[in-house]
Short mmCIF file of C-alpha atoms in Angstrom, two decimals:
data_model
loop_
_atom_site.label_atom_id
_atom_site.label_comp_id
_atom_site.label_asym_id
_atom_site.label_seq_id
_atom_site.Cartn_x
_atom_site.Cartn_y
_atom_site.Cartn_z
CA UNK A 1 -13.24 3.45 0.39
CA UNK A 2 -9.50 2.86 0.08
CA UNK A 3 -8.63 0.08 -2.35
CA UNK A 4 -5.19 -1.51 -2.18
CA UNK A 5 -4.38 -3.81 -5.10
CA UNK A 6 -1.35 -6.08 -4.85
CA UNK A 7 -0.39 -7.51 -8.23
CA UNK A 8 1.46 -10.81 -8.15
CA UNK A 9 3.06 -13.03 -10.78
CA UNK A 10 5.22 -16.13 -10.29
CA UNK A 11 4.85 -15.81 -6.51
CA UNK A 12 6.29 -12.26 -6.51
CA UNK A 13 4.61 -8.90 -6.19
CA UNK A 14 5.35 -6.59 -9.12
CA UNK A 15 2.95 -3.67 -8.60
CA UNK A 16 0.88 -2.10 -5.82
CA UNK A 17 -1.83 0.50 -6.40
CA UNK A 18 -3.49 2.22 -3.45
CA UNK A 19 -6.33 4.64 -4.17
CA UNK A 20 -9.39 6.30 -2.70
CA UNK A 21 -10.45 7.70 0.67
CA UNK A 22 -11.44 5.88 3.86
CA UNK A 23 -14.35 8.28 4.50
CA UNK A 24 -14.79 7.15 8.11
CA UNK A 25 -15.12 10.75 9.33
CA UNK A 26 -14.79 14.37 8.20
CA UNK A 27 -11.56 15.54 6.60
CA UNK A 28 -8.97 16.09 9.31
CA UNK A 29 -10.75 13.77 11.77
CA UNK A 30 -10.60 10.51 9.79
CA UNK A 31 -8.53 8.19 11.98
CA UNK A 32 -8.79 5.27 9.54
CA UNK A 33 -7.35 7.45 6.80
CA UNK A 34 -4.64 8.68 9.16
CA UNK A 35 -3.66 5.10 10.02
CA UNK A 36 -3.55 4.04 6.37
CA UNK A 37 -1.56 7.16 5.47
CA UNK A 38 0.99 6.48 8.21
CA UNK A 39 1.46 2.88 7.08
CA UNK A 40 1.75 3.78 3.40
CA UNK A 41 4.10 6.75 3.99
CA UNK A 42 6.35 4.65 6.22
CA UNK A 43 6.43 1.93 3.57
CA UNK A 44 7.22 4.42 0.81
CA UNK A 45 10.12 5.75 2.88
CA UNK A 46 11.44 2.20 3.39
CA UNK A 47 11.10 1.40 -0.33
CA UNK A 48 12.91 4.61 -1.22
CA UNK A 49 15.76 4.27 1.31
CA UNK A 50 16.39 0.53 1.06
CA UNK A 51 15.25 -0.38 -2.46
CA UNK A 52 15.26 2.94 -4.32
CA UNK A 53 16.79 1.78 -7.58
CA UNK A 54 14.51 -1.26 -7.73
CA UNK A 55 11.17 0.56 -7.44
CA UNK A 56 9.33 3.38 -9.14
CA UNK A 57 6.94 5.30 -6.90
CA UNK A 58 4.24 7.41 -8.55
CA UNK A 59 2.20 9.72 -6.30
CA UNK A 60 -0.95 11.25 -7.76
CA UNK A 61 -4.03 12.78 -6.20
CA UNK A 62 -5.89 9.95 -4.43
CA UNK A 63 -3.57 7.30 -5.90
CA UNK A 64 -0.14 5.83 -5.19
CA UNK A 65 1.50 3.31 -7.49
CA UNK A 66 4.56 1.27 -6.60
CA UNK A 67 6.14 -0.51 -9.54
CA UNK A 68 8.79 -3.10 -8.79
CA UNK A 69 11.46 -2.85 -11.47
CA UNK A 70 13.79 -5.49 -10.08
CA UNK A 71 12.66 -7.73 -7.27
CA UNK A 72 14.67 -9.20 -4.43
CA UNK A 73 13.91 -10.88 -1.11
CA UNK A 74 14.02 -7.66 0.94
CA UNK A 75 11.67 -5.85 -1.42
CA UNK A 76 9.17 -8.72 -1.33
CA UNK A 77 9.32 -8.72 2.48
CA UNK A 78 8.58 -4.98 2.51
CA UNK A 79 5.54 -5.56 0.29
CA UNK A 80 4.36 -8.39 2.56
CA UNK A 81 4.80 -6.11 5.57
CA UNK A 82 2.75 -3.34 3.91
CA UNK A 83 0.01 -5.82 2.96
CA UNK A 84 -0.17 -7.34 6.46
CA UNK A 85 -0.44 -3.90 8.07
CA UNK A 86 -3.24 -2.85 5.73
CA UNK A 87 -5.02 -6.18 6.29
CA UNK A 88 -4.93 -5.47 10.03
CA UNK A 89 -6.80 -2.21 9.45
CA UNK A 90 -9.21 -3.99 7.09
CA UNK A 91 -10.17 -6.42 9.89
CA UNK A 92 -11.33 -3.52 12.07
CA UNK A 93 -12.72 -1.30 9.29
CA UNK A 94 -13.96 -3.48 6.39
CA UNK A 95 -16.26 -0.70 5.12
CA UNK A 96 -13.33 1.69 4.70
CA UNK A 97 -10.56 -0.37 3.11
CA UNK A 98 -10.50 -3.27 0.68
CA UNK A 99 -7.39 -5.25 -0.18
CA UNK A 100 -7.16 -7.27 -3.38
CA UNK A 101 -4.47 -9.65 -4.52
CA UNK A 102 -4.47 -9.72 -8.31
CA UNK A 103 -2.90 -12.75 -9.94
#
């Protein structure tokens, strides 16, 4: 299962951790994983190009961490966008992805 944790304090996200595997099919045929990967990679590109100096992105095996160093409205909107997209996948595939908001 993919777990996406969105950490929030004072109404602002300050960290996102996405880890695990969707395991909806064999490696190379897992469409849930492919969808999640596309959403996360697109979001990472947006964070890097539009908010690069305000975020730290750490990519490890089976885990991606996004640390917000200095928040602004655009950055928070990007995080909301990422969360909404992942929630849309969670509606269809609740056994493969879990989203948590950590306060």
